């Protein structure tokens, strides 16, 4: 197994390789229907499979592309994934995806930043349809209807707004799955992508517990969750547990503490999601010899996951300006994590706009 420091070092090299590339657009003439789904697959469970199957049943001749977050192996919450992205891609291909590509480095970005990157990926793929799971709650059906009418829907503090008609559609906050949908609408509108009738909204199924699944992995006992996941997911999880390749909650502590202890006020302040107040708070409590002290120093912030995101940024210290420039020209590279066969890969090449396609090496 490659250690976490090796994974993060490789991914930092990939980040800067992508950063230094130019976005070259190719002429495309393909009439293939491409369905692109963004899902973390952490791990792939029956809810993910249901969403994939629904979209594939609707468009059986389509090319199904799964966009799986990649670089630095940290989720949108800033928490290390359960499985490395190659393993997540393997499961996705085995249960029906045609191509799996790498998505943006979620754990070191704000939610608006990675939403923008994902939407620019949909654009680069010449996406025809986007399946998305949602939770049925009061008011959501009207929001989904407006989105598929092509309206610009945006989440504002404690309200959901239709910016096309200037109406407030809902007061209060949306849960995470539903919030992602409005975030996509907002980001797709910003980049000028016409998404009218392109979303396939799939009602989330019951009976899947992420908490129970994660606990089963830690306990290496899948009796309670065997009905929640495809067999392939369980097989890969058991294999990766045996190979000591589970990366859930594993961090490069030495790298995090080195950044927190040695970066100057200016260098810390210039990291993504940082400001001078946060940098000064960290510096004033130095030195750190463990993560517990550092975590207590970082305030919770507006998001419940802010602290974990800050740890991921300290683990992978990239200046805010660099992140902004990276987002501006994202995606310069379409990195393939897995594919069904050579025929589907060739269809994919002819469909997408990016000239540069690469393949992730372990």
PDB file of N, CA and C in Angstrom, residues 107-148:
ATOM      1  N   UNK A 107     -11.952  18.601  -0.828  1.00  0.00           N
ATOM      2  CA  UNK A 107     -11.629  18.852   0.575  1.00  0.00           C
ATOM      3  C   UNK A 107     -10.861  20.117   0.854  1.00  0.00           C
ATOM      4  N   UNK A 108     -10.216  20.706  -0.162  1.00  0.00           N
ATOM      5  CA  UNK A 108      -9.439  21.922   0.059  1.00  0.00           C
ATOM      6  C   UNK A 108     -10.142  23.147  -0.523  1.00  0.00           C
ATOM      7  N   UNK A 109     -11.396  22.990  -0.932  1.00  0.00           N
ATOM      8  CA  UNK A 109     -12.155  24.085  -1.524  1.00  0.00           C
ATOM      9  C   UNK A 109     -13.407  24.386  -0.701  1.00  0.00           C
ATOM     10  N   UNK A 110     -13.925  25.594  -0.870  1.00  0.00           N
ATOM     11  CA  UNK A 110     -15.234  25.922  -0.354  1.00  0.00           C
ATOM     12  C   UNK A 110     -16.285  25.291  -1.239  1.00  0.00           C
ATOM     13  N   UNK A 111     -17.516  25.162  -0.733  1.00  0.00           N
ATOM     14  CA  UNK A 111     -18.560  24.472  -1.486  1.00  0.00           C
ATOM     15  C   UNK A 111     -18.861  25.165  -2.817  1.00  0.00           C
ATOM     16  N   UNK A 112     -18.841  26.497  -2.836  1.00  0.00           N
ATOM     17  CA  UNK A 112     -19.080  27.213  -4.081  1.00  0.00           C
ATOM     18  C   UNK A 112     -17.979  26.985  -5.090  1.00  0.00           C
ATOM     19  N   UNK A 113     -16.745  26.848  -4.604  1.00  0.00           N
ATOM     20  CA  UNK A 113     -15.609  26.632  -5.499  1.00  0.00           C
ATOM     21  C   UNK A 113     -15.688  25.278  -6.187  1.00  0.00           C
ATOM     22  N   UNK A 114     -15.949  24.214  -5.408  1.00  0.00           N
ATOM     23  CA  UNK A 114     -15.975  22.909  -6.075  1.00  0.00           C
ATOM     24  C   UNK A 114     -17.247  22.710  -6.887  1.00  0.00           C
ATOM     25  N   UNK A 115     -18.339  23.379  -6.500  1.00  0.00           N
ATOM     26  CA  UNK A 115     -19.540  23.332  -7.334  1.00  0.00           C
ATOM     27  C   UNK A 115     -19.251  23.935  -8.703  1.00  0.00           C
ATOM     28  N   UNK A 116     -18.525  25.038  -8.729  1.00  0.00           N
ATOM     29  CA  UNK A 116     -18.177  25.670 -10.000  1.00  0.00           C
ATOM     30  C   UNK A 116     -17.303  24.748 -10.845  1.00  0.00           C
ATOM     31  N   UNK A 117     -16.336  24.092 -10.204  1.00  0.00           N
ATOM     32  CA  UNK A 117     -15.461  23.154 -10.933  1.00  0.00           C
ATOM     33  C   UNK A 117     -16.271  21.994 -11.513  1.00  0.00           C
ATOM     34  N   UNK A 118     -17.183  21.451 -10.719  1.00  0.00           N
ATOM     35  CA  UNK A 118     -17.994  20.339 -11.206  1.00  0.00           C
ATOM     36  C   UNK A 118     -18.841  20.753 -12.401  1.00  0.00           C
ATOM     37  N   UNK A 119     -19.405  21.938 -12.325  1.00  0.00           N
ATOM     38  CA  UNK A 119     -20.255  22.410 -13.428  1.00  0.00           C
ATOM     39  C   UNK A 119     -19.433  22.691 -14.680  1.00  0.00           C
ATOM     40  N   UNK A 120     -18.205  23.134 -14.514  1.00  0.00           N
ATOM     41  CA  UNK A 120     -17.327  23.314 -15.664  1.00  0.00           C
ATOM     42  C   UNK A 120     -16.944  21.957 -16.252  1.00  0.00           C
ATOM     43  N   UNK A 121     -16.934  20.925 -15.414  1.00  0.00           N
ATOM     44  CA  UNK A 121     -16.698  19.568 -15.913  1.00  0.00           C
ATOM     45  C   UNK A 121     -17.878  19.090 -16.746  1.00  0.00           C
ATOM     46  N   UNK A 122     -19.105  19.315 -16.258  1.00  0.00           N
ATOM     47  CA  UNK A 122     -20.284  18.971 -17.058  1.00  0.00           C
ATOM     48  C   UNK A 122     -20.211  19.630 -18.431  1.00  0.00           C
ATOM     49  N   UNK A 123     -19.784  20.880 -18.457  1.00  0.00           N
ATOM     50  CA  UNK A 123     -19.667  21.623 -19.720  1.00  0.00           C
ATOM     51  C   UNK A 123     -18.605  21.009 -20.618  1.00  0.00           C
ATOM     52  N   UNK A 124     -17.448  20.673 -20.046  1.00  0.00           N
ATOM     53  CA  UNK A 124     -16.345  20.097 -20.821  1.00  0.00           C
ATOM     54  C   UNK A 124     -16.700  18.732 -21.403  1.00  0.00           C
ATOM     55  N   UNK A 125     -17.589  18.009 -20.721  1.00  0.00           N
ATOM     56  CA  UNK A 125     -17.983  16.675 -21.173  1.00  0.00           C
ATOM     57  C   UNK A 125     -19.082  16.715 -22.243  1.00  0.00           C
ATOM     58  N   UNK A 126     -19.570  17.914 -22.579  1.00  0.00           N
ATOM     59  CA  UNK A 126     -20.727  18.010 -23.487  1.00  0.00           C
ATOM     60  C   UNK A 126     -21.893  17.203 -22.932  1.00  0.00           C
ATOM     61  N   UNK A 127     -22.159  17.375 -21.643  1.00  0.00           N
ATOM     62  CA  UNK A 127     -23.152  16.568 -20.942  1.00  0.00           C
ATOM     63  C   UNK A 127     -24.569  16.823 -21.456  1.00  0.00           C
ATOM     64  N   UNK A 128     -25.289  15.734 -21.697  1.00  0.00           N
ATOM     65  CA  UNK A 128     -26.688  15.830 -22.119  1.00  0.00           C
ATOM     66  C   UNK A 128     -27.656  15.754 -20.949  1.00  0.00           C
ATOM     67  N   UNK A 129     -27.333  14.900 -19.953  1.00  0.00           N
ATOM     68  CA  UNK A 129     -28.230  14.727 -18.805  1.00  0.00           C
ATOM     69  C   UNK A 129     -27.412  14.561 -17.526  1.00  0.00           C
ATOM     70  N   UNK A 130     -27.982  15.067 -16.421  1.00  0.00           N
ATOM     71  CA  UNK A 130     -27.311  15.006 -15.122  1.00  0.00           C
ATOM     72  C   UNK A 130     -28.272  14.377 -14.109  1.00  0.00           C
ATOM     73  N   UNK A 131     -28.079  13.109 -13.728  1.00  0.00           N
ATOM     74  CA  UNK A 131     -28.936  12.511 -12.692  1.00  0.00           C
ATOM     75  C   UNK A 131     -28.549  13.033 -11.313  1.00  0.00           C
ATOM     76  N   UNK A 132     -29.537  13.230 -10.479  1.00  0.00           N
ATOM     77  CA  UNK A 132     -29.236  13.765  -9.158  1.00  0.00           C
ATOM     78  C   UNK A 132     -30.281  13.294  -8.165  1.00  0.00           C
ATOM     79  N   UNK A 133     -29.836  12.658  -7.090  1.00  0.00           N
ATOM     80  CA  UNK A 133     -30.736  12.227  -6.045  1.00  0.00           C
ATOM     81  C   UNK A 133     -31.189  13.398  -5.188  1.00  0.00           C
ATOM     82  N   UNK A 134     -32.432  13.339  -4.714  1.00  0.00           N
ATOM     83  CA  UNK A 134     -32.934  14.401  -3.842  1.00  0.00           C
ATOM     84  C   UNK A 134     -33.790  13.792  -2.745  1.00  0.00           C
ATOM     85  N   UNK A 135     -33.926  14.547  -1.683  1.00  0.00           N
ATOM     86  CA  UNK A 135     -34.768  14.117  -0.563  1.00  0.00           C
ATOM     87  C   UNK A 135     -36.083  14.875  -0.637  1.00  0.00           C
ATOM     88  N   UNK A 136     -37.235  14.165  -0.675  1.00  0.00           N
ATOM     89  CA  UNK A 136     -38.523  14.851  -0.771  1.00  0.00           C
ATOM     90  C   UNK A 136     -38.871  15.569   0.527  1.00  0.00           C
ATOM     91  N   UNK A 137     -38.850  16.884   0.485  1.00  0.00           N
ATOM     92  CA  UNK A 137     -39.225  17.712   1.630  1.00  0.00           C
ATOM     93  C   UNK A 137     -40.169  18.802   1.114  1.00  0.00           C
ATOM     94  N   UNK A 138     -40.949  19.411   1.985  1.00  0.00           N
ATOM     95  CA  UNK A 138     -41.870  20.464   1.536  1.00  0.00           C
ATOM     96  C   UNK A 138     -41.143  21.566   0.758  1.00  0.00           C
ATOM     97  N   UNK A 139     -41.660  21.883  -0.406  1.00  0.00           N
ATOM     98  CA  UNK A 139     -41.105  22.964  -1.209  1.00  0.00           C
ATOM     99  C   UNK A 139     -40.106  22.544  -2.262  1.00  0.00           C
ATOM    100  N   UNK A 140     -39.556  21.334  -2.162  1.00  0.00           N
ATOM    101  CA  UNK A 140     -38.484  20.943  -3.079  1.00  0.00           C
ATOM    102  C   UNK A 140     -39.006  20.679  -4.491  1.00  0.00           C
ATOM    103  N   UNK A 141     -40.225  20.171  -4.612  1.00  0.00           N
ATOM    104  CA  UNK A 141     -40.754  19.844  -5.941  1.00  0.00           C
ATOM    105  C   UNK A 141     -40.838  21.092  -6.833  1.00  0.00           C
ATOM    106  N   UNK A 142     -41.260  22.207  -6.260  1.00  0.00           N
ATOM    107  CA  UNK A 142     -41.334  23.452  -7.034  1.00  0.00           C
ATOM    108  C   UNK A 142     -39.942  23.913  -7.446  1.00  0.00           C
ATOM    109  N   UNK A 143     -38.978  23.762  -6.555  1.00  0.00           N
ATOM    110  CA  UNK A 143     -37.591  24.135  -6.875  1.00  0.00           C
ATOM    111  C   UNK A 143     -37.066  23.290  -8.026  1.00  0.00           C
ATOM    112  N   UNK A 144     -37.303  21.986  -7.971  1.00  0.00           N
ATOM    113  CA  UNK A 144     -36.829  21.090  -9.030  1.00  0.00           C
ATOM    114  C   UNK A 144     -37.510  21.405 -10.360  1.00  0.00           C
ATOM    115  N   UNK A 145     -38.808  21.718 -10.312  1.00  0.00           N
ATOM    116  CA  UNK A 145     -39.533  22.066 -11.532  1.00  0.00           C
ATOM    117  C   UNK A 145     -38.929  23.318 -12.175  1.00  0.00           C
ATOM    118  N   UNK A 146     -38.642  24.321 -11.361  1.00  0.00           N
ATOM    119  CA  UNK A 146     -38.065  25.566 -11.885  1.00  0.00           C
ATOM    120  C   UNK A 146     -36.686  25.314 -12.501  1.00  0.00           C
ATOM    121  N   UNK A 147     -35.895  24.469 -11.850  1.00  0.00           N
ATOM    122  CA  UNK A 147     -34.557  24.176 -12.381  1.00  0.00           C
ATOM    123  C   UNK A 147     -34.659  23.522 -13.747  1.00  0.00           C
ATOM    124  N   UNK A 148     -35.558  22.561 -13.901  1.00  0.00           N
ATOM    125  CA  UNK A 148     -35.690  21.906 -15.205  1.00  0.00           C
ATOM    126  C   UNK A 148     -36.395  22.780 -16.243  1.00  0.00           C
TER     127      UNK A 148
END
